[in-house]
Amino acid sequence: MAKRRDFIKKASLASLTALLGSKIVFGESMLEGYRPLFLDQNDPSKLFGKHKDMTVLNDRPWNIEAKAHLLDDEITPASKMFMRNNGIIPDKPDSESWTLTIDGESVSKSRIFTIQELKTRFRHYTYQLTLECGGNGRSEFNPPAKGNQWTVGAVSCANWTGVRLRDVLEDVGIKNDAVYIGYYGVDRHLSGDAEKVVISRGVPMTKALQDETLIAFQMNGEDIPLAHGYPLRLIAGGWPASASGKWINRISVRNIEHDGPKMTGDAYRVPCEAVAPGSVVSSENMCIIESMPVKSLITYPRSGATLEMDNVLEIRGHAWAGELEVNRVDYSTDFGTTWKKAALRKPKNRLAWQHWKASIQFPKKGYYEVWARATDSEGNSQPMVVPGWNPKGYLNNACHRIAVKIV
Ligand SMILES: Nc1nc2c(c(=O)[nH]1)N[C@H]1C(S)=C(S)[C@@H](COP(=O)(O)O)O[C@H]1N2
Ligand SMILES: [Mo]
């Protein structure tokens, strides 16, 4: 005989209501254990093909980060790539009819390219490029900063294929007074107002004209996933990832510092001079973040790993330093008292993260922490404590650490 099924319990209904964000009309008629369809439609692994252990920080807009051990791959696959959206991801556009307009005060004559024209007219380049959200690590600041509470996982390093922005700009012809480029994408504003631009940031000409600055149409050898900017994306590796516009249909060459939304005010800016935690800083004293600071991650083992005493622990991870190269990575097992050098590889190309590894023999059983610290080519190394507090919680490049138990 079939087991009698019970109607849903009050407590379960209440938690489902909280998850869905609205009252479930006729909810009392659901059976206990019934899973409303909406939950599956809202599941990042189903919606975006994300790994099931990725952390969802927000779903309006979608902001998802990796855990350190999920970033173990040398080249970040889409499934483990963090997602940061300031607005609503557009519906999948038709790439055949998509165009990119190059305009602005500093072009002689604006031009419109189809993707096909970009692909046939200009040479293709592939680079592995580090994209880290300016706010990665924000959750550790005290007093806390508003915004997504990223821990360590808002960083990726995938292969991006496209044409050089420089080649396109040279073809269009830029005037001598050009100082900045600004991108425009087609994501929609959270307010629903179709006129409002979500985010329009950019980079100075020196960065725009670098070899590795791409107008990309592929990621890891395939079409860019919708959530990461399909069908066209600007990629400016080593800078806050907010400079790498998704779903772009326009790039303006400006004769002033670009002034689009989230380029001005306090967005993606830090105090030009260090300030005491909690200080109020006026907008004139906030400077635009350019190259990201030196940083590293321990991606293997995962924090909390348990290991038998007789075994050697192989640890590994990545290190990157914005526009610079990483010169060395050290690790400590005694809370930063002594450091040993890890083996470090060269980057695959400029602006790609570098892989490092080390083998550790622990002296006795017990609890340890392994800390990693990278040093860049100008001698800057990661701080052991959270660095320079700033009002918006950017640029936390403190040493990453993991817990290990030796039994
Ligand atoms: N059009 C558009 N581009 C955007 C954003 C956005 O909200 N809209 N977010 C930016 C920010 S703040 C970051 S950190 C990166 C995130 O890229 P990802 O989602 O592909 O990891 O995209 C940048 N480009
Ligand atoms: Mo970001």
PDB file of N, CA and C in Angstrom, residues 128-132 155-158 236-239 320 351-353:
ATOM      1  N   GLN A 128      45.676  34.304 -22.159  1.00  0.00           N
ATOM      2  CA  GLN A 128      45.070  33.899 -20.894  1.00  0.00           C
ATOM      3  C   GLN A 128      45.125  35.114 -19.980  1.00  0.00           C
ATOM      4  N   LEU A 129      43.974  35.594 -19.525  1.00  0.00           N
ATOM      5  CA  LEU A 129      43.948  36.892 -18.842  1.00  0.00           C
ATOM      6  C   LEU A 129      43.231  36.821 -17.496  1.00  0.00           C
ATOM      7  N   THR A 130      43.893  37.420 -16.494  1.00  0.00           N
ATOM      8  CA  THR A 130      43.335  37.415 -15.142  1.00  0.00           C
ATOM      9  C   THR A 130      42.312  38.530 -14.996  1.00  0.00           C
ATOM     10  N   LEU A 131      41.132  38.156 -14.566  1.00  0.00           N
ATOM     11  CA  LEU A 131      40.081  39.136 -14.279  1.00  0.00           C
ATOM     12  C   LEU A 131      39.701  38.990 -12.816  1.00  0.00           C
ATOM     13  N   GLU A 132      39.935  40.035 -12.054  1.00  0.00           N
ATOM     14  CA  GLU A 132      39.575  39.999 -10.638  1.00  0.00           C
ATOM     15  C   GLU A 132      38.687  41.198 -10.340  1.00  0.00           C
ATOM     16  N   VAL A 155      37.755  35.913  -8.839  1.00  0.00           N
ATOM     17  CA  VAL A 155      38.896  36.015  -9.745  1.00  0.00           C
ATOM     18  C   VAL A 155      38.849  34.835 -10.702  1.00  0.00           C
ATOM     19  N   SER A 156      39.299  35.059 -11.931  1.00  0.00           N
ATOM     20  CA  SER A 156      39.328  33.988 -12.928  1.00  0.00           C
ATOM     21  C   SER A 156      40.509  34.227 -13.856  1.00  0.00           C
ATOM     22  N   CYS A 157      40.902  33.183 -14.570  1.00  0.00           N
ATOM     23  CA  CYS A 157      41.939  33.354 -15.583  1.00  0.00           C
ATOM     24  C   CYS A 157      41.666  32.376 -16.712  1.00  0.00           C
ATOM     25  N   ALA A 158      40.888  32.837 -17.672  1.00  0.00           N
ATOM     26  CA  ALA A 158      40.493  32.001 -18.807  1.00  0.00           C
ATOM     27  C   ALA A 158      41.269  32.435 -20.045  1.00  0.00           C
ATOM     28  N   ALA A 236      40.261  43.681 -20.446  1.00  0.00           N
ATOM     29  CA  ALA A 236      41.432  44.455 -20.034  1.00  0.00           C
ATOM     30  C   ALA A 236      42.008  43.752 -18.801  1.00  0.00           C
ATOM     31  N   GLY A 237      42.801  42.708 -19.024  1.00  0.00           N
ATOM     32  CA  GLY A 237      43.334  41.879 -17.933  1.00  0.00           C
ATOM     33  C   GLY A 237      44.205  42.680 -16.971  1.00  0.00           C
ATOM     34  N   GLY A 238      44.235  42.217 -15.706  1.00  0.00           N
ATOM     35  CA  GLY A 238      45.102  42.835 -14.707  1.00  0.00           C
ATOM     36  C   GLY A 238      44.524  44.078 -14.059  1.00  0.00           C
ATOM     37  N   TRP A 239      43.439  44.597 -14.632  1.00  0.00           N
ATOM     38  CA  TRP A 239      42.758  45.755 -14.043  1.00  0.00           C
ATOM     39  C   TRP A 239      41.475  45.264 -13.386  1.00  0.00           C
ATOM     40  N   TRP A 320      49.177  36.351  -9.027  1.00  0.00           N
ATOM     41  CA  TRP A 320      49.081  37.339 -10.119  1.00  0.00           C
ATOM     42  C   TRP A 320      49.354  38.714  -9.534  1.00  0.00           C
ATOM     43  N   LEU A 351      49.943  39.241 -18.068  1.00  0.00           N
ATOM     44  CA  LEU A 351      48.603  39.388 -17.479  1.00  0.00           C
ATOM     45  C   LEU A 351      47.882  38.065 -17.202  1.00  0.00           C
ATOM     46  N   ALA A 352      48.617  36.943 -17.339  1.00  0.00           N
ATOM     47  CA  ALA A 352      48.036  35.643 -16.950  1.00  0.00           C
ATOM     48  C   ALA A 352      48.516  35.324 -15.543  1.00  0.00           C
ATOM     49  N   TRP A 353      47.704  34.620 -14.773  1.00  0.00           N
ATOM     50  CA  TRP A 353      48.191  34.238 -13.448  1.00  0.00           C
ATOM     51  C   TRP A 353      49.257  33.171 -13.588  1.00  0.00           C
TER      52      TRP A 353
END
